[in-house]
Coordinates of C-alpha atoms in Angstrom, one line a residue:
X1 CA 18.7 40.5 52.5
X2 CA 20.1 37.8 54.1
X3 CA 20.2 37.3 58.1
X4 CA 23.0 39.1 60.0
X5 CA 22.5 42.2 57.4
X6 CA 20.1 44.6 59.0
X7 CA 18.5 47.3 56.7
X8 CA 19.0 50.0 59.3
X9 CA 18.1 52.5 56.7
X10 CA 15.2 50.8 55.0
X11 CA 12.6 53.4 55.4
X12 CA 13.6 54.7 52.3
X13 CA 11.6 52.4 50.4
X14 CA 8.4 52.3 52.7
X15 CA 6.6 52.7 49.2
X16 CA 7.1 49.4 48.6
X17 CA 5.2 47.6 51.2
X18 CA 2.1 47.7 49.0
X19 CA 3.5 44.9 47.3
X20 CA 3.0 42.5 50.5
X21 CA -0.1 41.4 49.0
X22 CA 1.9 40.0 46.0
X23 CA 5.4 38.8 47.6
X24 CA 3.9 37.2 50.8
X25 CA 0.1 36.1 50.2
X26 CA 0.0 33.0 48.2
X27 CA 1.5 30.7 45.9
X28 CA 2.6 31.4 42.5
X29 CA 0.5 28.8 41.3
X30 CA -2.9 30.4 41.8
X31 CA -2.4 33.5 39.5
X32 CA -0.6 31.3 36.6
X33 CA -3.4 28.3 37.2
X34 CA -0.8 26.1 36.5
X35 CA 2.1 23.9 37.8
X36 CA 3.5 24.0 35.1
X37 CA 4.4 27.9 34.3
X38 CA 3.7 28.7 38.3
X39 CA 7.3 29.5 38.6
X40 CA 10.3 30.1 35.8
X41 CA 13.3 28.0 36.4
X42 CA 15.3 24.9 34.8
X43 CA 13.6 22.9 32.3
X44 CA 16.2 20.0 32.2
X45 CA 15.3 16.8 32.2
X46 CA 18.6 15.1 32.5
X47 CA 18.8 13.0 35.8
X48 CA 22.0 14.4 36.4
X49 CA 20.3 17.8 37.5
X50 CA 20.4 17.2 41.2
X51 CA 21.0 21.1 42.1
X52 CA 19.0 23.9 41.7
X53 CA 22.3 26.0 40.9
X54 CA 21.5 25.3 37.0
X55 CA 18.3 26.8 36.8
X56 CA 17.6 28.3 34.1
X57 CA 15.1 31.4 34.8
X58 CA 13.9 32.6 31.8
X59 CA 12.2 29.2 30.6
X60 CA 9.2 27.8 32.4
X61 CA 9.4 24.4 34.0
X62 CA 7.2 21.4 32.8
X63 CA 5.4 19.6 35.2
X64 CA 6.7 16.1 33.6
X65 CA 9.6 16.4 31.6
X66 CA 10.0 15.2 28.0
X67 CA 10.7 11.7 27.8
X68 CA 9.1 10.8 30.9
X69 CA 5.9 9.8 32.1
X70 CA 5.0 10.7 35.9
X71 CA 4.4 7.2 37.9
X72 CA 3.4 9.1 41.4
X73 CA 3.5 12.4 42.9
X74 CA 3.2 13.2 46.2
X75 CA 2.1 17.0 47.1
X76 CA 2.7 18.5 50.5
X77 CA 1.6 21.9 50.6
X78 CA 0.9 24.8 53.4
X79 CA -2.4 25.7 54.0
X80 CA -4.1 28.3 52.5
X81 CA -5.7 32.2 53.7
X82 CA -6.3 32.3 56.8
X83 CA -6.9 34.4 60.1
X84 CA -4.4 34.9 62.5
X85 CA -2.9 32.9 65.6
X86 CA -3.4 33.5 68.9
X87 CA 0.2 35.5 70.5
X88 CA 0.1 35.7 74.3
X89 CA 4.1 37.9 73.9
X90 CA 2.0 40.8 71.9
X91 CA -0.9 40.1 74.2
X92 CA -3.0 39.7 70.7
X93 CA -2.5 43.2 70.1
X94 CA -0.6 43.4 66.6
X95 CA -0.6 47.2 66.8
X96 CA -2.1 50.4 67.9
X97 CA -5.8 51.1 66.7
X98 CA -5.7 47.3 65.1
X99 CA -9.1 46.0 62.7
X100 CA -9.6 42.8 64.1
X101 CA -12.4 40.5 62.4
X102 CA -15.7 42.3 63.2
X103 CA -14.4 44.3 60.4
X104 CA -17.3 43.5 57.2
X105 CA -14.2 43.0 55.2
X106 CA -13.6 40.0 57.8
X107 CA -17.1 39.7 58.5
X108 CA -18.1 38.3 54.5
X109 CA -14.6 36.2 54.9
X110 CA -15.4 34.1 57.9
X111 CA -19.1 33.8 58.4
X112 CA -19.6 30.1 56.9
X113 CA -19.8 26.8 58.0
X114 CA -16.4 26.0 59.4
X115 CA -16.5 22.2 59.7
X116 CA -15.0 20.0 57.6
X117 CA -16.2 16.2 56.1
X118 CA -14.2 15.2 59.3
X119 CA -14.8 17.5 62.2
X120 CA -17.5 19.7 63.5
X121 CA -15.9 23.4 63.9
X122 CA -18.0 25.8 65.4
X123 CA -17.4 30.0 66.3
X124 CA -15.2 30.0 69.5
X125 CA -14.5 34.3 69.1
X126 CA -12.0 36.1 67.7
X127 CA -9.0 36.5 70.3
X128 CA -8.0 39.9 68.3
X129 CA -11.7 41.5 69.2
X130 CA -12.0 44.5 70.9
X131 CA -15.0 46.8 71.5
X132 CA -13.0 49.5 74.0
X133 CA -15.1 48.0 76.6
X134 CA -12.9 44.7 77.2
X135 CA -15.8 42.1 76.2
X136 CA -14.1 39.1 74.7
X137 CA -15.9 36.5 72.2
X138 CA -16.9 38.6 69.5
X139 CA -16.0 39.5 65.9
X140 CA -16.4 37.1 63.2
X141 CA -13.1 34.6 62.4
X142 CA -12.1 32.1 64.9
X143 CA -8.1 32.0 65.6
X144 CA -6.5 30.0 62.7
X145 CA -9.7 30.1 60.5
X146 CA -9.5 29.8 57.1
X147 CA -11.1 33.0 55.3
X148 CA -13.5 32.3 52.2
X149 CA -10.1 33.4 50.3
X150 CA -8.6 30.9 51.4
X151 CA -11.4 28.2 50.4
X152 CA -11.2 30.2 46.7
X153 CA -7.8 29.5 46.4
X154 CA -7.4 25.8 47.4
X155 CA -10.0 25.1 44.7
X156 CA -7.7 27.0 42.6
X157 CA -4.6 25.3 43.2
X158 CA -6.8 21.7 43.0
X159 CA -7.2 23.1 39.5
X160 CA -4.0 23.8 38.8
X161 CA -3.0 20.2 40.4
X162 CA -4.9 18.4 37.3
X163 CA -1.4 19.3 35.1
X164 CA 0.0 16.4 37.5
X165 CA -2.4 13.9 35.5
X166 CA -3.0 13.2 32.0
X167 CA -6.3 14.2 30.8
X168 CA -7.4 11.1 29.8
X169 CA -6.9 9.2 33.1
X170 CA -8.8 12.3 35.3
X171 CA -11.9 10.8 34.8
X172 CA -10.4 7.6 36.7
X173 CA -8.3 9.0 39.2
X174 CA -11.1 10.9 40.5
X175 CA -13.5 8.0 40.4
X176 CA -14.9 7.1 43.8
X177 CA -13.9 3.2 43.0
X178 CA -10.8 4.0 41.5
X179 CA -8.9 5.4 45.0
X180 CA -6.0 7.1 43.3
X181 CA -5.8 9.6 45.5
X182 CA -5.2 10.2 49.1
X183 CA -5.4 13.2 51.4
X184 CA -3.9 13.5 55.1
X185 CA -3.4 16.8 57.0
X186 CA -3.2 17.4 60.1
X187 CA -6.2 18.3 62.7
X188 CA -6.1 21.9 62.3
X189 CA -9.5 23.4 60.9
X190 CA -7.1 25.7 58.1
X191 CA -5.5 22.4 57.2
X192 CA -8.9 20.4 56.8
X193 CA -10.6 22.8 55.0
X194 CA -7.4 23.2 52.7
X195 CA -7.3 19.8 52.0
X196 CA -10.8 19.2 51.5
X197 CA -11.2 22.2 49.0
X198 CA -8.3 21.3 46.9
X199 CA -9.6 17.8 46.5
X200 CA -13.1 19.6 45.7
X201 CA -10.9 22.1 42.9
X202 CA -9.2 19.1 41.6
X203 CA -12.0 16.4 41.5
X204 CA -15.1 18.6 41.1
X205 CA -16.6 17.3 45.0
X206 CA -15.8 17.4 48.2
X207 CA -14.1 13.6 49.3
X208 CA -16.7 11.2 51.3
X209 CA -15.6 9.8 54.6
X210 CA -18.5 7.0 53.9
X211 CA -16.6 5.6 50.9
X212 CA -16.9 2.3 50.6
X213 CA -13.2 2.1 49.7
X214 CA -12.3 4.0 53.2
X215 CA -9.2 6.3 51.9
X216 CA -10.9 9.1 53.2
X217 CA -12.0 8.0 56.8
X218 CA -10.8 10.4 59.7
X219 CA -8.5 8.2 60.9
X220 CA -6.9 7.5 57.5
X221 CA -7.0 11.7 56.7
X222 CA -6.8 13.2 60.1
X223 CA -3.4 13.4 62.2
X224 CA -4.0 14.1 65.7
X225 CA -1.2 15.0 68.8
X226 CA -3.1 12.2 70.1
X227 CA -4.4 9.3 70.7
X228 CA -1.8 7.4 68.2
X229 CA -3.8 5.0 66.0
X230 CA -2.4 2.8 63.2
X231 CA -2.9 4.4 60.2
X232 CA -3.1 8.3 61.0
X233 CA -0.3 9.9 58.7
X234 CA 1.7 10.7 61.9
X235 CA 4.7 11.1 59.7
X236 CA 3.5 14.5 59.1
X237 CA 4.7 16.7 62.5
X238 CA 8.1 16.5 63.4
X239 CA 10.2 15.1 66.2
X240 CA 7.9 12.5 66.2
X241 CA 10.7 10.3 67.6
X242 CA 11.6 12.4 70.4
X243 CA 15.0 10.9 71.1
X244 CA 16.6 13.0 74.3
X245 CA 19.8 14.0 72.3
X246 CA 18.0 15.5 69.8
X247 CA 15.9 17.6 71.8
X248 CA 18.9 18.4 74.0
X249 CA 20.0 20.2 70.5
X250 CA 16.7 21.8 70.2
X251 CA 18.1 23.5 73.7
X252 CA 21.5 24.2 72.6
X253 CA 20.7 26.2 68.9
X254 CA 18.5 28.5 70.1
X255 CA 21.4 29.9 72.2
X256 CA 23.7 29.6 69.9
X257 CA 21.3 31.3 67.1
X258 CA 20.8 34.4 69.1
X259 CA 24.7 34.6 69.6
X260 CA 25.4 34.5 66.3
X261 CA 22.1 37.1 65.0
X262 CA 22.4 38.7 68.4
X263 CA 22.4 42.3 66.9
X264 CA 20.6 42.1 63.4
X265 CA 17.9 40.3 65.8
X266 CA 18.0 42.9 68.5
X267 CA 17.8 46.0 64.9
X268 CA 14.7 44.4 63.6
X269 CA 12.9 43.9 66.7
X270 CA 13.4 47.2 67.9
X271 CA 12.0 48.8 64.4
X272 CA 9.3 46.5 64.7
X273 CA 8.4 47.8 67.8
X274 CA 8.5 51.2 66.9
X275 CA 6.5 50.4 63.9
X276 CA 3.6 48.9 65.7
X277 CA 3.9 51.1 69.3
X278 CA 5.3 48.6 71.7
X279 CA 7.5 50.7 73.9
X280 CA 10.2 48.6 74.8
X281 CA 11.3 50.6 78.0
X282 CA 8.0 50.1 79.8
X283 CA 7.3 46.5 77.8
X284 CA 10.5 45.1 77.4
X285 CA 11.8 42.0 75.4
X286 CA 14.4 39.1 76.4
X287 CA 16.5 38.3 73.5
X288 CA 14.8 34.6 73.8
X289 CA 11.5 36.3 72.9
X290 CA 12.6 38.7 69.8
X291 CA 12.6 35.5 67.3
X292 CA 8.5 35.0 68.3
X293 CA 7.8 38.4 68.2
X294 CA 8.8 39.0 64.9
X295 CA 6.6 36.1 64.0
X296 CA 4.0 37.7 65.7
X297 CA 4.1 41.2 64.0
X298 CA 4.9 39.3 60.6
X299 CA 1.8 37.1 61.3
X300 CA -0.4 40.2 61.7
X301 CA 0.8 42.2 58.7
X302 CA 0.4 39.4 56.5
X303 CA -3.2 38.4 57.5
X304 CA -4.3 41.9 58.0
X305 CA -2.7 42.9 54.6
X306 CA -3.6 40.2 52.2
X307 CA -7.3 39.9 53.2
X308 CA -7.5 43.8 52.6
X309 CA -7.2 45.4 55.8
X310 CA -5.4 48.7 55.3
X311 CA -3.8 49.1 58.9
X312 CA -0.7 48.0 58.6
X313 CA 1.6 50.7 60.2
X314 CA 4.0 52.9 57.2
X315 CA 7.1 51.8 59.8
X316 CA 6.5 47.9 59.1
X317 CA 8.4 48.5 55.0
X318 CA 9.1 45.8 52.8
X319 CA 12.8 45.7 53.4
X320 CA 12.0 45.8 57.4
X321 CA 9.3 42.6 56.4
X322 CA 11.7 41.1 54.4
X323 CA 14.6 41.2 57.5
X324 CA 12.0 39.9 60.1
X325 CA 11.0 37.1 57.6
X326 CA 14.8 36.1 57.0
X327 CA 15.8 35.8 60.5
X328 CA 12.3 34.4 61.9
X329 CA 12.7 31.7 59.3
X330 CA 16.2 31.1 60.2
X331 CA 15.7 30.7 63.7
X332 CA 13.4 27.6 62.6
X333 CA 15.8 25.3 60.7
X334 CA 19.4 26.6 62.2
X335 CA 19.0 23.4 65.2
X336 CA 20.0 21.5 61.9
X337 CA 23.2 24.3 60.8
X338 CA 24.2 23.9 64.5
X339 CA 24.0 20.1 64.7
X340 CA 26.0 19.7 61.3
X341 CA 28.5 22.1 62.3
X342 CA 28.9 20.3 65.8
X343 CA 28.1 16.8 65.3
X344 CA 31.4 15.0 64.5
X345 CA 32.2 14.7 68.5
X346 CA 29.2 12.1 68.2
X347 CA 29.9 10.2 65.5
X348 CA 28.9 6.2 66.2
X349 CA 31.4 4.4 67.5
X350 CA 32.2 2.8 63.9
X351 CA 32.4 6.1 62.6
X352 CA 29.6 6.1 60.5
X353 CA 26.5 8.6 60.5
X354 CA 26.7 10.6 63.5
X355 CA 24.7 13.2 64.6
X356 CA 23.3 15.4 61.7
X357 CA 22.0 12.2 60.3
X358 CA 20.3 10.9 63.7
X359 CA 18.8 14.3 64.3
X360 CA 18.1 14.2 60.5
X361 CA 15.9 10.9 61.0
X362 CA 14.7 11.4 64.5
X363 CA 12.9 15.2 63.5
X364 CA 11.7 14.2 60.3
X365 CA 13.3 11.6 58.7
X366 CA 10.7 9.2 58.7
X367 CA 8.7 11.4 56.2
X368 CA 11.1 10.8 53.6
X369 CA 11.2 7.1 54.5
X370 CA 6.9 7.4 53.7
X371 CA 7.6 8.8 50.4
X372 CA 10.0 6.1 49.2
X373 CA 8.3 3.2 50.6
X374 CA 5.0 4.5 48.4
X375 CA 7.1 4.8 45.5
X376 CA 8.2 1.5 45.6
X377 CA 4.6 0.0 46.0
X378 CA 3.9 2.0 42.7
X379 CA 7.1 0.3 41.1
X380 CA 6.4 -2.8 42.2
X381 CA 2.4 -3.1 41.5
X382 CA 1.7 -3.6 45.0
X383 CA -1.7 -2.4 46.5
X384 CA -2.8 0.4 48.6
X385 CA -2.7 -0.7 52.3
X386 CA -6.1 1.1 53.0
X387 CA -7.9 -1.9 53.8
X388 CA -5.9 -2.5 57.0
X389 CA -8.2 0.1 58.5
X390 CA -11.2 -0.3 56.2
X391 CA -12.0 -0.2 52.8
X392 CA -10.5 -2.0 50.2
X393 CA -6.7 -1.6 48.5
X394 CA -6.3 -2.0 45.1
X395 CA -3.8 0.0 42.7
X396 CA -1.5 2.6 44.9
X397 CA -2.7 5.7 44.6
X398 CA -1.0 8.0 41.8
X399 CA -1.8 11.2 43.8
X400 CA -0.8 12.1 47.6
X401 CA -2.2 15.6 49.1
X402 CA -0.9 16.5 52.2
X403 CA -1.8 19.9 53.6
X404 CA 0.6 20.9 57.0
X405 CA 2.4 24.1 57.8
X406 CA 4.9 26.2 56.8
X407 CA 7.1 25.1 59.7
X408 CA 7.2 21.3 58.5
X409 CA 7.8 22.8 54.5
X410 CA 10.9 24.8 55.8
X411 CA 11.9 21.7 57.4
X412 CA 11.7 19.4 54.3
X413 CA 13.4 22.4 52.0
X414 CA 16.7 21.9 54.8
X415 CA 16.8 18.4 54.8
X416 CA 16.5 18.4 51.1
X417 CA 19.5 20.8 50.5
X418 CA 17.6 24.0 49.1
X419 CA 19.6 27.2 48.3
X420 CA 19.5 29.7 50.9
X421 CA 17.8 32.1 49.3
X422 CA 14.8 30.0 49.9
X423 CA 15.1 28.8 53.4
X424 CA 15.3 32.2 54.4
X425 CA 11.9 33.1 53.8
X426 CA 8.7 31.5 55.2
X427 CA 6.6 29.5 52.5
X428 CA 3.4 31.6 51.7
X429 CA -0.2 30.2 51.7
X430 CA -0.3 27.4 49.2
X431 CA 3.3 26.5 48.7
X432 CA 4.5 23.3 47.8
X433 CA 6.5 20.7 47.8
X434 CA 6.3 18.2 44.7
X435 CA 7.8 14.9 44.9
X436 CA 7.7 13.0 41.7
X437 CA 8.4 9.5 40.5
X438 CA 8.9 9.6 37.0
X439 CA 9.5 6.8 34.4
X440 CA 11.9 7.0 31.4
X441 CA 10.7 6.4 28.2
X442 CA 12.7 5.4 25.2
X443 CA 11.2 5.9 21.6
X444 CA 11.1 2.5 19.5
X445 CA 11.7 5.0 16.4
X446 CA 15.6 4.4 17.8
X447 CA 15.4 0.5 17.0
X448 CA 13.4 1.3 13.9
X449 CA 10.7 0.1 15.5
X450 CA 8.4 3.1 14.9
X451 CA 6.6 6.2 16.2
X452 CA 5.5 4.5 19.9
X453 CA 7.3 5.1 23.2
X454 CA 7.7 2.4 25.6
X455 CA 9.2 2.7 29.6
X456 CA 13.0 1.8 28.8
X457 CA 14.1 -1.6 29.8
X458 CA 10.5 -2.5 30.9
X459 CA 8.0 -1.4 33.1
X460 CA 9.4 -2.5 36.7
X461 CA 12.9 -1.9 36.0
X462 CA 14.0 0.0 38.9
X463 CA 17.1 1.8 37.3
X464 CA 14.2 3.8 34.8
X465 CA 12.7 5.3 37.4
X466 CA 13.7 8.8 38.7
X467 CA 12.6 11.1 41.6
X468 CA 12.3 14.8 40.7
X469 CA 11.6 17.4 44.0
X470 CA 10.0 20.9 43.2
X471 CA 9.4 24.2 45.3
X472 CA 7.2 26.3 43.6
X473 CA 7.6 25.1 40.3
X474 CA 11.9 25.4 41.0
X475 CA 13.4 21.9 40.2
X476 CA 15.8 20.9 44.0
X477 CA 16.6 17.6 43.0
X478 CA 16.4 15.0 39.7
X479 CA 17.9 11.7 40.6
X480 CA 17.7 8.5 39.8
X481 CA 15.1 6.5 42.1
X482 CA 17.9 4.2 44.0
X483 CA 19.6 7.4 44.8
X484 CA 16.6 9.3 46.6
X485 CA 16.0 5.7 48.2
X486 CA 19.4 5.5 49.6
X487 CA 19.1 8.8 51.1
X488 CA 15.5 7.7 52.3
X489 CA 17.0 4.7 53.9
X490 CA 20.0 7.1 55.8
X491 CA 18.1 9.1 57.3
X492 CA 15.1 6.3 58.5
X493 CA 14.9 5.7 62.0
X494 CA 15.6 2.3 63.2
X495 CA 12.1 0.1 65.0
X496 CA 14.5 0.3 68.1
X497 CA 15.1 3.6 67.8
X498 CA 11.7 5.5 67.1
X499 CA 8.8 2.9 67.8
X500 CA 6.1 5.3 67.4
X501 CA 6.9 5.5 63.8
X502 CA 7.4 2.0 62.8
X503 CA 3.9 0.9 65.5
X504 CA 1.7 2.8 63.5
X505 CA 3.3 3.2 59.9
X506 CA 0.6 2.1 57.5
X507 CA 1.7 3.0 53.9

């Protein structure tokens, strides 16, 4: 269902919520244990296929497609399983006679060591915990935590990752001297641990902060709100520029939103809410707040549901799940509907860009601007730029992990042009985001000059190169590499512009 069509009736499938665990857990990925069959869709290779609108889906994709060899690839990816956030609007109380994580189910899931290589993490207590007696602290997750699930299942997608790399250069990439791949994420624990464990599934160990090569120092790995040190991968969170128009728009479509979903928001809200006891005469809700709060009640049921817990209320159906899920989702990307649909009255004074494309590369621009300036190292042969903060740069790395949240995925799949049908709903644990640099090959048996294949027009030739963008194993874009770059450069901040980026960019 797509916002704006509320399934006021959808009670009559409330058999069908047992299938949460399937539809809203994890990525594809981990149950096919491979990129390349985690998701049926186009298989074309031509680099005219710039749309998903061809896919085909009865015929798996191929992580690299025939006649190409992959150059790069970049991975962002939500974390994996984890526990659930805090929510001060449902006063952490997802529903009447909630588990919460003193539950053994929870119990085996979250009593490790939670640090990472990077960070100490110790037990803070679960905000959910509730002995009838109000003592706080206990239980056995901390807010955010990622569950021993979740740990499984990075190591399983690292797995799956290895299709990204030809079997006989594993051995290298992997090789502590080698430094052929990087990780970043940013500081939260789910998001270290995420990181670290698909490196682990992929490379067989758990990266060293003490390399002597330094790609895997804190400050190299770890983006944090602050200080801002050259180096950190701040190009991760968004609105990193913070320009005052563009947060004036942040304002502006959250009004506008709520005029438009007023009443299919209002609907699901007030079935939630009947679903999970909140009686909205004696606890009522401002339309401002009925966005969050169906984040909230969809934050529960997925956590509770996909680790086990059988508490979900009957009243919270699939169809109800998957109308809270549509419009929460929406509510997340539509400052950039809003800003397209209104931004011609502040179009530069030349009339060039305007203001979709300044509130395109203030909010997260810049992240595109990362992945095409590390493809062009990789084109060119120029070296890692590691050893600006330690360690020492050799080849560019062939393999980028970045582990965030769904929020900055959803935010990528706008900018990029996804079908609706996929910004509408949240990315589950695991998803991601591939971003490929391919090379053409052309096959000398066309000159007659035998069975060998050779990159077409040789090996630095920019117009053989191609950038191919997956979600979840679905092709968005194939293009040649000058036309992902020339979007790249659009929507790039200028140094004058957004300083913080361009200070403390290290590539």
């Amino acid at each position: 269902p797509q916002p704006g069509k509320a399934n006021a009736g959808a009670d009559a499938d409330a058999d069908a919520d047992a299938d949460i665990g399937v539809r809203r857990c994890h990525s594809r990925t981990i149950d096919a244990g491979s990129l390349a069959s985690s998701s049926p869709a186009s298989s074309s290779s031509s680099p005219s296929s710039s749309s998903s609108s061809s896919n085909n889906h009865d015929v798996p994709v191929p992580i690299v497609p025939d006649g190409y060899d992959l150059v790069q690839a970049t991975v962002h990816m939500r974390h994996l399983d984890r526990w659930m956030y805090p929510h001060d609007l449902i006063r952490n109380k997802c529903w009447d006679g909630q588990s919460d994580s003193s539950d053994p189910i929870m119990e085996e899931e979250c009593d490790y060591d939670r640090s990472s290589v990077w960070e100490s993490f110790h037990f803070e207590g679960d905000p959910y915990f509730d002995d009838g007696h109000g003592a706080k602290g206990g239980g056995s997750c901390n807010a955010r935590q990622l569950t021993q699930q979740g740990v499984a299942h990075a190591e399983a997608l690292g797995e799956a990752y290895r299709d990204l790399i030809p079997p006989a250069r594993l051995d290298d990439v992997c090789s502590s001297a080698a430094g052929l791949v990087r990780i970043e994420c940013d500081e939260a624990q789910k998001n270290q641990l995420t990181a670290q464990h698909v490196y682990r599934g992929l490379c067989g160990r758990l990266p060293d902060p003490a390399s002597s090569r330094g790609e895997f120092r804190e400050e190299r790995v770890v983006d944090r709100s602050a200080p801002l040190i050259p180096g950190r991968p701040i190009f991760l969170r968004s609105d990193l520029c913070q320009f005052p128009d563009v947060r004036k728009e942040r304002e502006d479509d959250g009004e506008d939103f709520r005029e438009q979903f007023g009443d299919p928001l209002r609907i699901a809200a007030e079935r939630a809410a009947a679903a999970t006891g909140r009686d909205l005469d004696r606890d009522p809700l401002s339309a401002e707040d009925r966005p969050a709060f169906l984040d909230n009640v969809l934050d529960c049921a997925v956590s509770h549901s996909c680790h086990g817990l059988d508490d979900v209320p009957s009243g919270l159906t699939s169809s109800l799940l998957d109308e809270m899920d549509a419009l929460e989702t929406r509510s997340r990307t539509y400052v950039f509907d809003y800003v397209e649909a209104n931004g011609e009255e502040y179009e530069d004074d030349d009339g060039s860009g305007g203001q979709y494309q300044r509130f395109v590369s203030g909010y997260f621009g810049y992240y595109f601007a990362t992945v095409a300036r590390r493809m062009r190292m990789s084109m060119g042969g120029e070296t890692s730029s590691v050893e600006e903060v330690g360690g020492g740069g050799d080849a560019a790395p062939l393999l980028y992990l970045q582990v965030t949240s769904d929020d900055i995925l959803s935010i990528q799949l706008r900018i990029l042009g996804a079908p609706r049908r996929l910004l509408d709903r949240r990315p589950v644990w695991g998803s991601q985001i591939v971003y490929q640099l391919l090379r053409r090959r052309r096959d000398k048996a066309d000159d007659g000059g035998g069975d060998a294949s050779e990159p077409d027009g040789g090996s630095n030739a920019e117009d053989n190169y191609y950038v191919r963008i997956l979600y979840e194993g679905e092709v968005l874009r194939m293009e040649p590499f000058w036309a992902f770059a020339r979007f790249a450069d659009a929507v790039t901040p200028s140094e004058e512009d957004c300083p913080r980026f361009h200070d403390n960019f290290i590539p």
